[in-house]
């Protein structure tokens, strides 16, 4: 991102924040009481000055606040956020550091926090989507068709052996009893590999498989969303295909969205593809991570990241090879 292509709006503060990673932990600072959102834990960073790139601004802020020298950053997520007293455009960049000890140069408290514990901390409301982006992988694998239970389990193990750590169990053709029975076995397989399993469909499925790591809602459920009902430790995802469905999904305070179809697909040839540029415009204002789905595979992850997506979701691309 360059200074030239940032939108100029004097009423909006452009804030860049840094997720500085080390050994599975992220550096956080407790904001001073006299600061905006004082007393809360937050990512280090600050305002992007005129003529600065977000990367240059963050390197400067990190040096001034902690003494750490970082020059290489990777975009993670960006979105606008309105507080009652100010309008912000937030950009979160990430990096991995192995050397240097941060020093609290501005009187703030600093702490290395495990990524899995970020959601438990008191942080500014605007940071919720950033925390989810840090906790979610670049790939969301969705199960496909299978001929037998044995083949189902073998293919899921294949996905796990390929390094997938977030799997959505989707099988709308099964009876509820069959779906739940397989879900329990798949959950054990995933947890044995340090992966998370998401159910797909009726929210009541979580009553049958309460140990599942979350739920993915097909778009037909979106009009019923009026607020968040899942506890924060459970992931909630939604399938969306348009601006209207994105707005409906956000009413449920999801942890991520899946936008499709990006490219033409053999499974839904009648659905007109969005294309990367239109898809990128649709997610510009979305304050949670979004996966791209439709005609994509793992090689599309860099393109998805460049367009502002969390990464790629896929069925056939990974299921057939598993």
GROMACS .gro file of C-alpha atoms in nm:
model
  322
    1UNK     CA    1   0.000   0.000   0.000
    2UNK     CA    2   0.137   0.343  -0.093
    3UNK     CA    3   0.076   0.687   0.050
    4UNK     CA    4  -0.062   0.796  -0.288
    5UNK     CA    5  -0.343   0.541  -0.304
    6UNK     CA    6  -0.479   0.611   0.045
    7UNK     CA    7  -0.808   0.802   0.041
    8UNK     CA    8  -0.768   1.160   0.162
    9UNK     CA    9  -1.041   1.259   0.408
   10UNK     CA   10  -0.962   1.507   0.683
   11UNK     CA   11  -1.246   1.372   0.898
   12UNK     CA   12  -1.098   1.022   0.904
   13UNK     CA   13  -0.791   0.928   1.107
   14UNK     CA   14  -0.577   0.670   0.932
   15UNK     CA   15  -0.441   0.441   1.202
   16UNK     CA   16  -0.193   0.161   1.142
   17UNK     CA   17  -0.141  -0.112   1.401
   18UNK     CA   18   0.115  -0.389   1.422
   19UNK     CA   19   0.078  -0.754   1.513
   20UNK     CA   20   0.434  -0.832   1.617
   21UNK     CA   21   0.460  -1.211   1.652
   22UNK     CA   22   0.715  -1.421   1.836
   23UNK     CA   23   0.689  -1.792   1.921
   24UNK     CA   24   0.309  -1.801   1.894
   25UNK     CA   25   0.264  -1.480   2.093
   26UNK     CA   26   0.176  -1.123   1.998
   27UNK     CA   27   0.305  -0.802   2.152
   28UNK     CA   28   0.033  -0.588   2.312
   29UNK     CA   29   0.038  -0.262   2.503
   30UNK     CA   30  -0.201  -0.143   2.772
   31UNK     CA   31  -0.310   0.206   2.673
   32UNK     CA   32  -0.256   0.482   2.926
   33UNK     CA   33  -0.565   0.614   3.105
   34UNK     CA   34  -0.530   0.954   2.934
   35UNK     CA   35  -0.543   0.799   2.586
   36UNK     CA   36  -0.843   0.713   2.368
   37UNK     CA   37  -0.972   0.371   2.481
   38UNK     CA   38  -0.745   0.410   2.784
   39UNK     CA   39  -0.684   0.113   3.010
   40UNK     CA   40  -0.750  -0.143   2.733
   41UNK     CA   41  -0.501  -0.376   2.570
   42UNK     CA   42  -0.422  -0.289   2.207
   43UNK     CA   43  -0.177  -0.348   1.925
   44UNK     CA   44   0.106  -0.093   1.909
   45UNK     CA   45   0.082   0.167   1.637
   46UNK     CA   46  -0.051   0.512   1.562
   47UNK     CA   47  -0.151   0.771   1.305
   48UNK     CA   48  -0.026   0.762   0.947
   49UNK     CA   49   0.117   1.107   0.877
   50UNK     CA   50   0.086   1.288   0.544
   51UNK     CA   51   0.321   1.138   0.285
   52UNK     CA   52   0.383   0.820   0.486
   53UNK     CA   53   0.302   0.466   0.383
   54UNK     CA   54   0.133   0.254   0.653
   55UNK     CA   55   0.449   0.040   0.667
   56UNK     CA   56   0.677   0.339   0.725
   57UNK     CA   57   0.439   0.488   0.982
   58UNK     CA   58   0.420   0.163   1.176
   59UNK     CA   59   0.797   0.114   1.177
   60UNK     CA   60   0.832   0.469   1.315
   61UNK     CA   61   0.561   0.423   1.578
   62UNK     CA   62   0.701   0.089   1.693
   63UNK     CA   63   1.050   0.236   1.725
   64UNK     CA   64   0.921   0.533   1.923
   65UNK     CA   65   0.697   0.325   2.150
   66UNK     CA   66   0.906   0.013   2.210
   67UNK     CA   67   1.253   0.055   2.056
   68UNK     CA   68   1.198  -0.242   1.824
   69UNK     CA   69   1.332  -0.204   1.472
   70UNK     CA   70   1.105  -0.365   1.210
   71UNK     CA   71   1.116  -0.290   0.838
   72UNK     CA   72   0.918  -0.575   0.681
   73UNK     CA   73   0.542  -0.588   0.727
   74UNK     CA   74   0.268  -0.801   0.576
   75UNK     CA   75  -0.092  -0.672   0.534
   76UNK     CA   76  -0.347  -0.865   0.736
   77UNK     CA   77  -0.678  -0.674   0.747
   78UNK     CA   78  -0.808  -0.318   0.699
   79UNK     CA   79  -1.148  -0.157   0.753
   80UNK     CA   80  -1.320   0.165   0.871
   81UNK     CA   81  -1.456   0.205   1.223
   82UNK     CA   82  -1.665   0.483   1.374
   83UNK     CA   83  -1.652   0.567   1.743
   84UNK     CA   84  -1.888   0.830   1.882
   85UNK     CA   85  -1.610   1.087   1.894
   86UNK     CA   86  -1.398   0.996   1.591
   87UNK     CA   87  -1.388   0.817   1.257
   88UNK     CA   88  -1.102   0.581   1.188
   89UNK     CA   89  -0.962   0.378   0.903
   90UNK     CA   90  -0.768   0.092   1.059
   91UNK     CA   91  -0.494  -0.114   0.897
   92UNK     CA   92  -0.336  -0.411   1.072
   93UNK     CA   93   0.004  -0.528   0.950
   94UNK     CA   94   0.194  -0.827   1.087
   95UNK     CA   95   0.553  -0.940   1.119
   96UNK     CA   96   0.758  -1.209   1.290
   97UNK     CA   97   1.052  -1.103   1.507
   98UNK     CA   98   1.312  -1.322   1.675
   99UNK     CA   99   1.539  -1.062   1.831
  100UNK     CA  100   1.512  -0.755   2.050
  101UNK     CA  101   1.337  -0.681   2.377
  102UNK     CA  102   1.061  -0.418   2.364
  103UNK     CA  103   1.095  -0.127   2.607
  104UNK     CA  104   0.791   0.077   2.724
  105UNK     CA  105   0.919   0.419   2.614
  106UNK     CA  106   0.585   0.599   2.660
  107UNK     CA  107   0.487   0.473   3.004
  108UNK     CA  108   0.266   0.196   2.874
  109UNK     CA  109   0.262  -0.166   2.991
  110UNK     CA  110   0.387  -0.422   2.737
  111UNK     CA  111   0.321  -0.794   2.731
  112UNK     CA  112   0.365  -1.092   2.498
  113UNK     CA  113   0.024  -1.264   2.480
  114UNK     CA  114  -0.047  -1.609   2.326
  115UNK     CA  115  -0.261  -1.568   2.013
  116UNK     CA  116  -0.522  -1.807   2.152
  117UNK     CA  117  -0.580  -1.581   2.453
  118UNK     CA  118  -0.635  -1.254   2.266
  119UNK     CA  119  -1.014  -1.292   2.257
  120UNK     CA  120  -1.025  -1.303   2.639
  121UNK     CA  121  -0.862  -0.963   2.687
  122UNK     CA  122  -1.035  -0.627   2.723
  123UNK     CA  123  -0.952  -0.459   2.392
  124UNK     CA  124  -1.107  -0.171   2.195
  125UNK     CA  125  -1.423  -0.278   2.007
  126UNK     CA  126  -1.256  -0.187   1.678
  127UNK     CA  127  -0.991  -0.453   1.736
  128UNK     CA  128  -1.232  -0.749   1.734
  129UNK     CA  129  -1.192  -0.820   1.363
  130UNK     CA  130  -0.814  -0.792   1.392
  131UNK     CA  131  -0.805  -1.050   1.668
  132UNK     CA  132  -1.011  -1.288   1.455
  133UNK     CA  133  -0.778  -1.234   1.158
  134UNK     CA  134  -0.481  -1.329   1.375
  135UNK     CA  135  -0.653  -1.641   1.506
  136UNK     CA  136  -0.772  -1.774   1.169
  137UNK     CA  137  -0.555  -1.953   0.909
  138UNK     CA  138  -0.524  -1.861   0.542
  139UNK     CA  139  -0.704  -2.176   0.427
  140UNK     CA  140  -1.054  -2.297   0.514
  141UNK     CA  141  -1.111  -2.652   0.392
  142UNK     CA  142  -1.470  -2.764   0.328
  143UNK     CA  143  -1.560  -3.131   0.304
  144UNK     CA  144  -1.705  -3.269  -0.019
  145UNK     CA  145  -1.881  -3.583  -0.140
  146UNK     CA  146  -1.777  -3.928  -0.022
  147UNK     CA  147  -1.880  -4.288  -0.094
  148UNK     CA  148  -1.848  -4.433   0.255
  149UNK     CA  149  -1.772  -4.331   0.614
  150UNK     CA  150  -1.426  -4.482   0.574
  151UNK     CA  151  -1.354  -4.263   0.273
  152UNK     CA  152  -1.484  -3.956   0.460
  153UNK     CA  153  -1.250  -4.013   0.753
  154UNK     CA  154  -0.956  -4.094   0.528
  155UNK     CA  155  -1.000  -3.773   0.331
  156UNK     CA  156  -1.031  -3.559   0.642
  157UNK     CA  157  -0.713  -3.717   0.776
  158UNK     CA  158  -0.558  -3.636   0.439
  159UNK     CA  159  -0.657  -3.270   0.481
  160UNK     CA  160  -0.509  -3.266   0.829
  161UNK     CA  161  -0.187  -3.422   0.705
  162UNK     CA  162  -0.168  -3.151   0.438
  163UNK     CA  163  -0.162  -2.892   0.717
  164UNK     CA  164  -0.523  -2.773   0.717
  165UNK     CA  165  -0.621  -2.655   1.065
  166UNK     CA  166  -0.974  -2.523   1.005
  167UNK     CA  167  -1.223  -2.765   0.849
  168UNK     CA  168  -1.592  -2.712   0.780
  169UNK     CA  169  -1.800  -3.031   0.795
  170UNK     CA  170  -2.057  -2.988   0.517
  171UNK     CA  171  -2.290  -3.267   0.403
  172UNK     CA  172  -2.644  -3.129   0.344
  173UNK     CA  173  -2.758  -3.457   0.182
  174UNK     CA  174  -2.724  -3.654   0.506
  175UNK     CA  175  -2.993  -3.708   0.767
  176UNK     CA  176  -2.945  -3.518   1.090
  177UNK     CA  177  -2.859  -3.837   1.276
  178UNK     CA  178  -2.593  -3.939   1.023
  179UNK     CA  179  -2.447  -3.588   1.016
  180UNK     CA  180  -2.415  -3.573   1.396
  181UNK     CA  181  -2.266  -3.923   1.416
  182UNK     CA  182  -1.993  -3.835   1.167
  183UNK     CA  183  -1.940  -3.494   1.329
  184UNK     CA  184  -1.842  -3.656   1.658
  185UNK     CA  185  -1.583  -3.877   1.490
  186UNK     CA  186  -1.447  -3.592   1.275
  187UNK     CA  187  -1.419  -3.371   1.582
  188UNK     CA  188  -1.194  -3.624   1.750
  189UNK     CA  189  -0.976  -3.654   1.439
  190UNK     CA  190  -0.941  -3.276   1.414
  191UNK     CA  191  -0.863  -3.223   1.781
  192UNK     CA  192  -0.604  -3.502   1.774
  193UNK     CA  193  -0.426  -3.301   1.502
  194UNK     CA  194  -0.462  -2.963   1.673
  195UNK     CA  195  -0.726  -2.851   1.422
  196UNK     CA  196  -1.074  -2.700   1.460
  197UNK     CA  197  -1.398  -2.839   1.319
  198UNK     CA  198  -1.694  -2.621   1.219
  199UNK     CA  199  -2.045  -2.757   1.175
  200UNK     CA  200  -2.255  -2.638   0.880
  201UNK     CA  201  -2.626  -2.563   0.883
  202UNK     CA  202  -2.887  -2.547   1.156
  203UNK     CA  203  -2.760  -2.366   1.469
  204UNK     CA  204  -2.930  -2.635   1.679
  205UNK     CA  205  -2.659  -2.877   1.564
  206UNK     CA  206  -2.437  -2.731   1.834
  207UNK     CA  207  -2.676  -2.879   2.091
  208UNK     CA  208  -2.599  -3.223   1.947
  209UNK     CA  209  -2.223  -3.166   1.918
  210UNK     CA  210  -2.145  -2.907   2.187
  211UNK     CA  211  -1.770  -2.967   2.167
  212UNK     CA  212  -1.758  -2.846   1.805
  213UNK     CA  213  -1.541  -2.540   1.755
  214UNK     CA  214  -1.809  -2.336   1.585
  215UNK     CA  215  -2.079  -2.312   1.323
  216UNK     CA  216  -2.097  -2.198   0.962
  217UNK     CA  217  -2.431  -2.057   0.848
  218UNK     CA  218  -2.547  -2.095   0.486
  219UNK     CA  219  -2.692  -1.776   0.340
  220UNK     CA  220  -3.051  -1.894   0.387
  221UNK     CA  221  -3.016  -1.831   0.761
  222UNK     CA  222  -2.893  -1.473   0.735
  223UNK     CA  223  -3.230  -1.296   0.753
  224UNK     CA  224  -3.286  -1.445   1.099
  225UNK     CA  225  -2.975  -1.286   1.250
  226UNK     CA  226  -3.038  -1.011   1.504
  227UNK     CA  227  -2.728  -1.033   1.722
  228UNK     CA  228  -2.452  -1.259   1.847
  229UNK     CA  229  -2.579  -1.565   2.032
  230UNK     CA  230  -2.267  -1.787   2.030
  231UNK     CA  231  -2.012  -1.755   2.312
  232UNK     CA  232  -1.685  -1.586   2.207
  233UNK     CA  233  -1.488  -1.912   2.217
  234UNK     CA  234  -1.707  -2.057   1.938
  235UNK     CA  235  -1.641  -1.946   1.580
  236UNK     CA  236  -1.933  -1.819   1.374
  237UNK     CA  237  -1.904  -1.796   0.996
  238UNK     CA  238  -2.152  -1.698   0.726
  239UNK     CA  239  -2.177  -1.759   0.351
  240UNK     CA  240  -2.246  -1.441   0.152
  241UNK     CA  241  -2.282  -1.359  -0.216
  242UNK     CA  242  -2.379  -0.989  -0.229
  243UNK     CA  243  -2.363  -0.656  -0.046
  244UNK     CA  244  -2.711  -0.720   0.098
  245UNK     CA  245  -2.611  -1.057   0.239
  246UNK     CA  246  -2.292  -0.911   0.386
  247UNK     CA  247  -2.499  -0.651   0.573
  248UNK     CA  248  -2.737  -0.920   0.700
  249UNK     CA  249  -2.451  -1.142   0.813
  250UNK     CA  250  -2.279  -0.862   1.006
  251UNK     CA  251  -2.588  -0.822   1.224
  252UNK     CA  252  -2.495  -1.156   1.377
  253UNK     CA  253  -2.143  -1.040   1.471
  254UNK     CA  254  -1.969  -1.328   1.290
  255UNK     CA  255  -1.602  -1.412   1.324
  256UNK     CA  256  -1.556  -1.448   0.947
  257UNK     CA  257  -1.743  -1.448   0.617
  258UNK     CA  258  -1.704  -1.659   0.302
  259UNK     CA  259  -1.774  -1.464  -0.019
  260UNK     CA  260  -1.849  -1.653  -0.341
  261UNK     CA  261  -1.821  -1.722  -0.626
  262UNK     CA  262  -1.500  -1.544  -0.715
  263UNK     CA  263  -1.433  -1.748  -1.031
  264UNK     CA  264  -1.656  -1.981  -1.237
  265UNK     CA  265  -1.720  -2.314  -1.067
  266UNK     CA  266  -1.819  -2.655  -1.198
  267UNK     CA  267  -2.051  -2.714  -0.901
  268UNK     CA  268  -2.254  -2.393  -0.962
  269UNK     CA  269  -2.209  -2.305  -1.333
  270UNK     CA  270  -2.525  -2.091  -1.325
  271UNK     CA  271  -2.381  -1.849  -1.068
  272UNK     CA  272  -2.211  -1.547  -1.232
  273UNK     CA  273  -1.861  -1.502  -1.086
  274UNK     CA  274  -1.781  -1.182  -0.898
  275UNK     CA  275  -1.421  -1.156  -1.016
  276UNK     CA  276  -1.139  -1.033  -0.792
  277UNK     CA  277  -1.194  -0.659  -0.841
  278UNK     CA  278  -1.567  -0.657  -0.762
  279UNK     CA  279  -1.514  -0.897  -0.472
  280UNK     CA  280  -1.246  -0.671  -0.329
  281UNK     CA  281  -1.482  -0.373  -0.342
  282UNK     CA  282  -1.751  -0.571  -0.161
  283UNK     CA  283  -1.527  -0.641   0.138
  284UNK     CA  284  -1.365  -0.297   0.172
  285UNK     CA  285  -1.590  -0.198   0.463
  286UNK     CA  286  -1.622  -0.540   0.628
  287UNK     CA  287  -1.473  -0.536   0.982
  288UNK     CA  288  -1.412  -0.912   1.002
  289UNK     CA  289  -1.194  -1.153   0.800
  290UNK     CA  290  -1.338  -1.274   0.469
  291UNK     CA  291  -1.243  -1.590   0.278
  292UNK     CA  292  -1.267  -1.607  -0.101
  293UNK     CA  293  -1.449  -1.914  -0.242
  294UNK     CA  294  -1.524  -2.039  -0.589
  295UNK     CA  295  -1.289  -2.182  -0.851
  296UNK     CA  296  -0.986  -2.129  -0.626
  297UNK     CA  297  -0.714  -2.340  -0.467
  298UNK     CA  298  -0.414  -2.287  -0.242
  299UNK     CA  299  -0.218  -2.115  -0.517
  300UNK     CA  300  -0.476  -1.835  -0.508
  301UNK     CA  301  -0.394  -1.741  -0.147
  302UNK     CA  302  -0.143  -1.466  -0.245
  303UNK     CA  303  -0.398  -1.310  -0.483
  304UNK     CA  304  -0.666  -1.327  -0.214
  305UNK     CA  305  -0.438  -1.163   0.042
  306UNK     CA  306  -0.346  -0.889  -0.204
  307UNK     CA  307  -0.716  -0.811  -0.251
  308UNK     CA  308  -0.780  -0.785   0.124
  309UNK     CA  309  -0.909  -1.136   0.195
  310UNK     CA  310  -0.805  -1.352   0.489
  311UNK     CA  311  -0.732  -1.630   0.241
  312UNK     CA  312  -0.911  -1.898   0.043
  313UNK     CA  313  -1.189  -2.145   0.118
  314UNK     CA  314  -1.230  -2.446  -0.111
  315UNK     CA  315  -1.402  -2.781  -0.147
  316UNK     CA  316  -1.296  -2.972  -0.458
  317UNK     CA  317  -0.946  -2.824  -0.486
  318UNK     CA  318  -0.834  -2.987  -0.162
  319UNK     CA  319  -1.092  -3.260  -0.111
  320UNK     CA  320  -1.005  -3.451  -0.427
  321UNK     CA  321  -0.634  -3.450  -0.343
  322UNK     CA  322  -0.691  -3.553   0.018
   0.00000   0.00000   0.00000
